[in-house]
Amino acid sequence: MEELKTTCLHGQHKALGAKMSPFAGFDMPIEYEGIEAEHNAVRNHAGVFDVSHMGEVRIEGADATAFVNHIFTNDVAALDDGQIAYGMLTNENGGVVDDLLVYRVSDREYFLVINAANIAKDEKWILDQMELFPGEDLSVSLESECWSELAVQGPEAEARLQEIFPDADLKSIGFYRFVELEAEAVDEDGEQIGLPVVISRTGYTGEDGFEIYADEAVISELWKLLLESGVKPCGLGCRDTLRFEAGLPLYGDELADDITPLEAGLGMFVKLDKNFVGRDILAAQKSEGLRRKIVGLEVNGMAIPRHGYEILAPGSEEVIGHVTTGYRSISLGKNLAMALINADHAALGSEVLVRVRKKVFPATVIKKRFYTPNYKK
């Protein structure tokens, strides 16, 4: 068995008594005090997540904008410098290679943040596309080993971070915008140096918050300062319950090589007026209509739907789809799910059945954004 990787905060997670578990090849904290307590801390106050397992790729050169637009469903040419776009890398069949954030540093430089489970696959796919791309002034740098990352999320995130970065005007960072700063440090020779820090107003919880990318030493110190200020350490368990309530997809559940962005309900991040890998398949799918869709479900009764459970047409044994993610919602107190089902059963208000082991339970199709996000616009 391949040895699990660790982040720079691994020792601190263990010291805090975190429940650790393998995730995307890393030994990661799933919970500390408990998923419900950590979930509520983010909804009501502030929590900090170690997300240093995420991957980073930098694309530079005069042809950088054209290349990123060729591999990415959203339109980076429309971004301002310092702005971020969400979108997907799609394959030739329109399925999703990965969903990601693209940070526009300038029209010659882009910083891509990719999912931890897909780092090797994404890097190879991007490099393969580069080999086929006609642009000559283009370079791709694989930087996943260079960066560590924290996500500070919740209504008090700005105030807590502002105490740590008093010279940065965090209030002025708009939603899906970022700034680049320097953190002072001392090198091996005792010389004062500046280390790069990227702070973006982004997150994966449905709450206001920030994601911070920096050197391991900076992230380790920032983690300690945040905990000292009262920010609760949070594991990947509540990161999933939080993103689920906000209707945010998880690769491998709501997105996959054989699930398109349109089937996932993410068409607003797919710009069909430009060319990109898989564009023609997606344009045809939009024109012809979808055969299946990701929907939200509210399950009646005490049954909690889980990933993979079958969805049946009402009054029959016909399997029309499956649950992609399901929970007893901590914030809403309801049994909810996201599911990929046949489009002719996907209209809001439609009734379906969820098979939970040997029993079936009625469920109603509802909007998959169960919780109203509190993003700062």
Coordinates of C-alpha atoms in Angstrom, one line a residue, residues 177-367:
R177 CA -11.4 38.3 -6.0
F178 CA -7.9 37.9 -4.6
V179 CA -4.9 39.9 -3.5
E180 CA -1.2 39.0 -3.3
L181 CA 0.7 40.0 -0.2
E182 CA 4.1 39.3 1.4
A183 CA 4.7 37.7 4.8
E184 CA 8.0 38.5 6.6
A185 CA 10.2 35.6 7.5
V186 CA 13.8 34.8 8.3
D187 CA 15.8 32.5 6.0
E188 CA 18.4 29.9 6.9
D189 CA 21.1 32.6 6.9
G190 CA 19.1 34.8 9.3
E191 CA 18.2 37.3 6.6
Q192 CA 14.7 38.9 6.5
I193 CA 12.8 37.8 3.4
G194 CA 9.3 38.2 2.0
L195 CA 7.2 35.1 1.3
P196 CA 4.2 35.3 -1.1
V197 CA 0.7 35.0 0.3
V198 CA -2.4 34.8 -1.8
I199 CA -5.8 35.7 -0.1
S200 CA -9.0 35.1 -2.0
R201 CA -12.6 35.6 -1.0
T202 CA -13.7 32.1 -1.9
G203 CA -14.8 29.0 -0.1
Y204 CA -16.8 25.8 -0.2
T205 CA -19.3 26.2 2.7
G206 CA -22.0 28.6 1.6
E207 CA -20.6 31.2 4.1
D208 CA -18.4 34.3 3.6
G209 CA -14.8 33.4 4.0
F210 CA -11.3 33.4 2.6
E211 CA -8.8 30.9 1.2
I212 CA -5.1 31.6 1.9
Y213 CA -2.2 30.1 -0.1
A214 CA 1.4 30.4 1.3
D215 CA 4.6 28.6 2.2
E216 CA 4.4 25.8 4.8
A217 CA 6.0 28.0 7.5
V218 CA 3.5 30.8 7.0
I219 CA 0.5 28.5 7.0
S220 CA 1.7 26.8 10.2
E221 CA 2.0 30.1 12.0
L222 CA -1.3 31.3 10.6
W223 CA -3.1 28.2 11.8
K224 CA -1.8 28.8 15.4
L225 CA -2.8 32.4 15.3
L226 CA -6.3 31.6 14.1
L227 CA -6.8 29.0 16.8
E228 CA -5.6 31.4 19.5
S229 CA -8.1 34.0 18.2
G230 CA -11.0 31.5 18.8
V231 CA -11.5 30.2 15.3
K232 CA -12.5 26.5 15.6
P233 CA -10.5 23.9 13.7
C234 CA -12.7 22.0 11.3
G235 CA -12.3 18.7 9.5
L236 CA -13.3 17.4 6.1
G237 CA -16.5 15.9 7.6
C238 CA -18.2 19.2 8.1
R239 CA -16.7 20.6 4.9
D240 CA -18.9 18.0 3.1
T241 CA -22.1 18.7 5.1
L242 CA -21.6 22.5 4.6
R243 CA -21.0 22.3 0.8
F244 CA -23.9 19.9 0.5
E245 CA -26.4 22.2 2.1
A246 CA -25.2 25.0 -0.1
G247 CA -25.8 22.9 -3.2
L248 CA -22.1 22.8 -4.2
P249 CA -20.9 19.7 -6.2
L250 CA -18.2 17.3 -5.1
Y251 CA -16.1 15.7 -7.8
G252 CA -16.8 11.9 -7.8
D253 CA -20.4 12.5 -6.6
E254 CA -22.2 15.3 -8.6
L255 CA -19.4 15.5 -11.2
A256 CA -17.5 12.8 -13.0
D257 CA -15.9 11.8 -16.3
D258 CA -19.3 10.6 -17.4
I259 CA -21.4 13.5 -15.9
T260 CA -21.5 16.7 -17.9
P261 CA -21.6 20.2 -16.4
L262 CA -25.1 20.7 -17.9
E263 CA -26.4 17.5 -16.3
A264 CA -25.0 18.8 -13.0
G265 CA -26.9 22.1 -13.4
L266 CA -23.7 24.1 -13.9
G267 CA -24.5 25.6 -17.3
M268 CA -23.9 29.1 -16.2
F269 CA -20.2 28.3 -15.9
V270 CA -20.1 26.9 -19.5
K271 CA -19.6 29.5 -22.2
L272 CA -20.7 27.9 -25.4
D273 CA -19.8 31.0 -27.4
K274 CA -16.1 30.1 -27.3
N275 CA -14.2 26.9 -28.3
F276 CA -13.0 24.5 -25.6
V277 CA -12.4 20.8 -25.4
G278 CA -15.9 19.1 -25.3
R279 CA -17.7 22.2 -26.4
D280 CA -19.5 20.7 -29.4
I281 CA -20.9 17.8 -27.4
L282 CA -22.2 20.1 -24.7
A283 CA -23.8 22.4 -27.3
A284 CA -25.5 19.4 -28.8
Q285 CA -26.7 18.3 -25.4
K286 CA -28.1 21.7 -24.7
S287 CA -29.9 21.8 -28.1
E288 CA -31.3 18.3 -27.9
G289 CA -32.2 18.4 -24.2
L290 CA -30.9 16.6 -21.2
R291 CA -31.8 12.9 -20.5
R292 CA -30.8 13.1 -16.8
K293 CA -30.2 15.8 -14.2
I294 CA -28.8 16.4 -10.8
V295 CA -31.7 17.4 -8.5
G296 CA -32.4 18.1 -4.9
L297 CA -34.6 15.7 -2.9
E298 CA -36.4 16.0 0.4
V299 CA -37.1 12.6 1.8
N300 CA -40.3 12.0 3.8
G301 CA -39.8 9.9 7.0
M302 CA -36.7 9.1 9.1
A303 CA -34.6 7.5 6.3
I304 CA -31.3 9.2 5.6
P305 CA -30.4 8.8 1.9
R306 CA -26.8 7.9 1.2
H307 CA -24.5 7.9 -1.8
G308 CA -25.5 5.2 -4.3
Y309 CA -29.0 4.5 -3.0
E310 CA -31.4 3.8 -5.9
I311 CA -34.1 6.3 -6.9
L312 CA -37.3 4.7 -8.2
A313 CA -40.2 6.0 -10.3
P314 CA -43.4 6.3 -8.0
G315 CA -45.4 3.2 -7.8
S316 CA -42.9 1.0 -9.6
E317 CA -39.6 -0.9 -9.4
E318 CA -38.2 1.2 -12.3
V319 CA -34.8 2.5 -11.3
I320 CA -34.5 6.1 -12.6
G321 CA -31.3 7.2 -10.9
H322 CA -29.2 7.2 -7.7
V323 CA -28.3 9.4 -4.8
T324 CA -25.0 11.3 -5.2
T325 CA -24.9 12.8 -1.7
G326 CA -27.3 12.6 1.2
Y327 CA -27.5 13.7 4.8
R328 CA -29.7 14.6 7.7
S329 CA -29.1 18.4 7.3
I330 CA -27.6 19.8 10.4
S331 CA -28.8 23.4 9.6
L332 CA -32.2 22.5 8.4
G333 CA -33.2 19.4 10.3
K334 CA -34.4 17.5 7.2
N335 CA -33.4 14.4 5.3
L336 CA -32.0 15.7 2.0
A337 CA -30.2 14.4 -1.0
M338 CA -28.7 15.3 -4.3
A339 CA -29.4 12.7 -6.9
L340 CA -28.8 12.0 -10.6
I341 CA -32.1 11.0 -12.1
N342 CA -33.9 10.7 -15.5
A343 CA -34.9 14.2 -16.7
D344 CA -38.6 13.3 -17.1
H345 CA -38.8 12.9 -13.3
A346 CA -36.7 16.0 -12.5
A347 CA -39.3 18.8 -12.5
L348 CA -39.6 20.6 -9.2
G349 CA -42.4 19.1 -7.1
S350 CA -42.1 15.6 -8.8
E351 CA -42.6 12.6 -6.5
V352 CA -40.1 9.8 -6.5
L353 CA -39.0 6.9 -4.2
V354 CA -35.7 6.3 -2.5
R355 CA -34.7 2.7 -1.8
V356 CA -33.0 2.6 1.6
R357 CA -31.8 -1.0 2.1
K358 CA -35.0 -3.1 1.7
K359 CA -37.5 -0.3 2.2
V360 CA -38.6 2.6 -0.1
F361 CA -39.5 6.1 1.1
P362 CA -41.3 8.9 -0.8
A363 CA -39.3 12.0 -1.7
T364 CA -40.0 15.3 -3.5
V365 CA -37.8 17.0 -6.0
I366 CA -36.8 20.4 -4.7
K367 CA -34.0 22.9 -5.5

